[in-house]
Amino acid sequence: MAVIKLWYSPGACSLASQILLKETGVDYEAAMVDIGHGTPEEFRTINPKLRIPVLSIDGQVITESPAILTAISQFSPEKHLMGKTNLEIVRTYEWLNWLSGTLHAQAFGGFIRPHRFSDDPSTHELIRAKSLKTIRECYDKIDQDLSSVHAVGDSFTAVDAYLYVFYRWGEHHGMGMKKYPKYTNLVVELVKRQSVQEALDMEGVLYYVPR
Ligand SMILES: N[C@@H](CCC(=O)N[C@@H](CS)C(=O)NCC(=O)O)C(=O)O
């Protein structure tokens, strides 16, 4: 049996990996990293990019959520966590890449950490405002593109878990997520899953489900 370890931070983007691990039912060690004031420098020996999530499988270190989610899905191929058909798999990567690159790195990156985009503090409010606009555009697009309670096909995939991360962040930052009805529906159904409840309870974070 493989030795699996996930480095995570409560409520961070690593929550998607945590949910997917719970979904597969594999045994793994979860190591919490406090990223409140940026990732601690000593973490550089594990991930020189100083970011979580990090997954290690028998000593092979994997970084970047889309790669980590793919690796986790391979523990339970029968669950088709990256989609069932060739086209669904393609759609899964289309979603993961966009969520990781545009909504996470560009939009939330600028909103939460504007100093990554400019060394001049006088520009930071402008960067935050533009980033917030991009976040809202992304949420609008998510809500338009969803046609069921699953983002890809007719069953749960890694995309649903990843989408939940950004819904929670929107609620956390008071962005009024109820105005996205299809996205909200997906989340309401998602939190009924045992894997999601186990991951949230383990991380000790709020569900952020609208009533
Ligand atoms: N491209 C990476 C981004 C990971 C990332 O930015 N993670 C955040 C947490 S959500 C982090 O580690 N932040 C710590 C920091 O910025 O110092 C991925 O998709 O996994």
XYZ file of C-alpha atoms and ligand atoms in Angstrom:
231
model
C 0.000 0.000 0.000
C 1.341 3.431 -0.924
C 2.411 5.909 1.750
C 0.443 9.071 1.090
C 0.815 12.485 2.705
C -1.047 15.721 2.038
C 0.206 19.113 3.222
C -2.763 21.454 3.580
C -3.984 24.583 5.268
C -7.529 24.783 6.692
C -9.979 26.178 4.127
C -7.278 26.832 1.520
C -7.312 25.489 -2.034
C -5.937 22.249 -0.588
C -9.492 21.522 0.609
C -10.286 20.153 -2.868
C -7.454 17.615 -2.536
C -8.585 16.740 0.974
C -12.154 16.106 -0.271
C -10.919 13.965 -3.137
C -8.723 11.890 -0.821
C -11.727 11.287 1.439
C -13.746 10.338 -1.634
C -11.234 7.611 -2.563
C -11.149 6.293 1.020
C -7.360 5.775 0.986
C -5.342 6.077 4.185
C -3.173 9.165 4.245
C -1.389 11.478 6.623
C -2.560 15.087 6.672
C 0.056 17.671 7.687
C -1.208 21.149 8.484
C 0.811 24.155 7.315
C 0.084 27.619 8.713
C 0.074 29.994 5.735
C -1.536 32.882 7.634
C 1.540 35.090 7.195
C 2.712 33.422 4.001
C 4.100 29.915 3.763
C 6.852 29.324 6.357
C 10.336 29.419 4.844
C 11.171 25.922 6.145
C 8.467 24.537 3.842
C 10.816 25.315 0.912
C 12.495 21.941 1.439
C 9.159 20.247 0.668
C 7.924 22.598 -2.057
C 10.404 25.218 -3.327
C 7.382 27.120 -4.711
C 6.242 27.658 -1.106
C 2.647 26.679 -1.759
C 0.161 24.108 -0.549
C -1.300 21.664 -1.454
C 1.549 19.218 -1.736
C 0.972 15.497 -2.108
C 3.601 12.863 -1.591
C 3.093 9.282 -2.775
C 5.839 6.900 -1.710
C 8.224 9.848 -1.569
C 7.244 11.273 -4.981
C 6.355 14.902 -4.322
C 3.555 16.341 -6.458
C 2.577 20.014 -6.524
C -0.142 22.018 -8.358
C -3.785 21.237 -7.685
C -4.693 19.892 -11.153
C -1.773 17.420 -10.981
C -2.519 16.484 -7.370
C -6.216 15.932 -8.094
C -5.261 13.738 -11.046
C -2.904 11.682 -8.882
C -5.567 11.232 -6.193
C -8.176 10.183 -8.766
C -5.870 7.330 -9.796
C -6.336 5.701 -6.373
C -9.968 4.952 -7.318
C -10.224 4.689 -11.106
C -13.689 3.133 -10.788
C -15.005 6.418 -9.352
C -14.091 8.391 -12.497
C -13.144 11.447 -10.449
C -11.694 13.108 -13.546
C -14.726 12.259 -15.698
C -16.044 9.133 -17.399
C -15.703 9.686 -21.134
C -12.818 11.147 -23.119
C -14.761 14.365 -23.563
C -15.598 14.590 -19.861
C -11.911 14.182 -19.001
C -11.092 17.006 -21.413
C -13.799 19.194 -19.826
C -12.427 18.408 -16.366
C -8.986 19.728 -17.341
C -10.556 22.723 -19.034
C -12.283 23.614 -15.731
C -9.279 22.836 -13.497
C -6.899 24.904 -15.592
C -9.221 27.893 -15.671
C -10.044 27.709 -11.969
C -6.375 27.390 -11.046
C -4.963 29.963 -13.461
C -7.687 32.599 -13.730
C -9.972 32.476 -10.679
C -7.323 31.411 -8.158
C -3.948 32.756 -9.289
C -5.065 35.861 -11.155
C -8.299 36.972 -9.496
C -8.019 35.815 -5.866
C -4.235 36.292 -6.062
C -4.695 39.983 -6.845
C -7.529 40.401 -4.346
C -5.778 38.797 -1.366
C -2.125 39.386 -2.253
C -1.913 42.490 -4.511
C 1.800 42.837 -3.638
C 2.396 39.908 -5.999
C 1.336 42.112 -8.899
C 3.088 45.348 -7.991
C 5.809 46.472 -5.586
C 4.181 49.900 -5.401
C 1.724 49.915 -2.442
C -0.173 52.863 -3.938
C -1.439 50.560 -6.707
C -2.708 47.828 -4.405
C -6.250 49.130 -3.939
C -6.652 49.425 -7.708
C -5.365 45.884 -8.157
C -7.766 44.605 -5.506
C -10.705 46.379 -7.156
C -9.869 45.001 -10.602
C -9.329 41.533 -9.121
C -12.703 41.645 -7.397
C -14.282 42.480 -10.754
C -12.551 39.456 -12.286
C -13.738 37.240 -9.419
C -17.315 38.352 -10.065
C -16.952 37.740 -13.803
C -15.682 34.233 -13.022
C -18.614 33.551 -10.679
C -21.023 34.784 -13.379
C -19.402 32.446 -15.892
C -19.511 29.482 -13.507
C -23.191 30.083 -12.859
C -23.925 30.376 -16.593
C -21.942 27.281 -17.528
C -23.387 24.915 -14.923
C -26.300 22.850 -16.170
C -26.674 20.470 -13.246
C -25.407 19.913 -9.707
C -22.211 18.528 -11.235
C -19.839 20.601 -13.345
C -18.851 17.705 -15.610
C -21.191 14.920 -16.729
C -23.750 13.520 -14.338
C -21.578 12.575 -11.386
C -19.121 14.021 -8.884
C -15.672 14.959 -10.206
C -12.643 16.838 -8.899
C -14.105 19.973 -10.483
C -17.041 19.993 -8.035
C -14.630 19.813 -5.090
C -12.467 22.599 -6.536
C -15.525 24.783 -7.252
C -16.536 24.450 -3.618
C -13.235 26.028 -2.500
C -14.026 29.248 -4.386
C -17.654 29.317 -3.282
C -16.496 29.171 0.343
C -13.992 31.967 -0.263
C -16.731 34.105 -1.831
C -18.966 33.586 1.221
C -16.017 34.194 3.539
C -15.333 37.540 1.866
C -19.021 38.544 1.932
C -19.505 38.366 -1.831
C -23.166 37.283 -1.534
C -22.927 33.873 -3.192
C -26.690 33.306 -3.096
C -26.946 35.456 -6.192
C -25.437 32.556 -8.151
C -28.331 30.042 -8.013
C -26.849 27.177 -10.021
C -23.499 27.441 -8.242
C -25.352 27.524 -4.907
C -27.334 24.395 -5.867
C -24.122 22.552 -6.652
C -22.713 23.451 -3.248
C -25.917 22.571 -1.370
C -25.807 19.089 -2.945
C -22.049 18.787 -2.503
C -22.030 19.271 1.254
C -24.377 16.288 1.584
C -21.464 14.053 0.578
C -19.743 12.222 3.389
C -16.326 12.975 1.866
C -16.996 16.717 1.982
C -18.269 16.614 5.564
C -15.273 14.553 6.683
C -12.831 16.927 4.995
C -14.472 20.054 6.443
C -14.770 18.584 9.923
C -11.179 17.418 9.828
C -9.971 20.887 8.781
C -12.287 22.472 11.350
C -13.693 25.045 8.928
C -17.181 26.401 8.265
C -19.374 24.866 5.576
C -20.581 28.259 4.292
C -23.782 26.849 2.837
C -26.551 29.379 2.307
C -29.777 28.543 4.117
N -0.831 26.845 -8.476
C -0.942 26.291 -7.160
C -1.324 27.420 -6.220
C -1.343 27.006 -4.792
C -1.535 28.185 -3.871
O -1.405 29.366 -4.240
N -1.861 27.848 -2.633
C -2.034 28.869 -1.622
C -3.142 28.463 -0.655
S -4.745 28.515 -1.401
C -0.774 29.041 -0.817
O -0.038 28.107 -0.613
N -0.546 30.260 -0.335
C 0.554 30.521 0.524
C 1.316 31.738 0.162
O 0.903 32.444 -0.764
O 2.333 31.984 0.807
C -2.014 25.201 -7.130
O -2.911 25.230 -7.941
O -1.892 24.262 -6.326
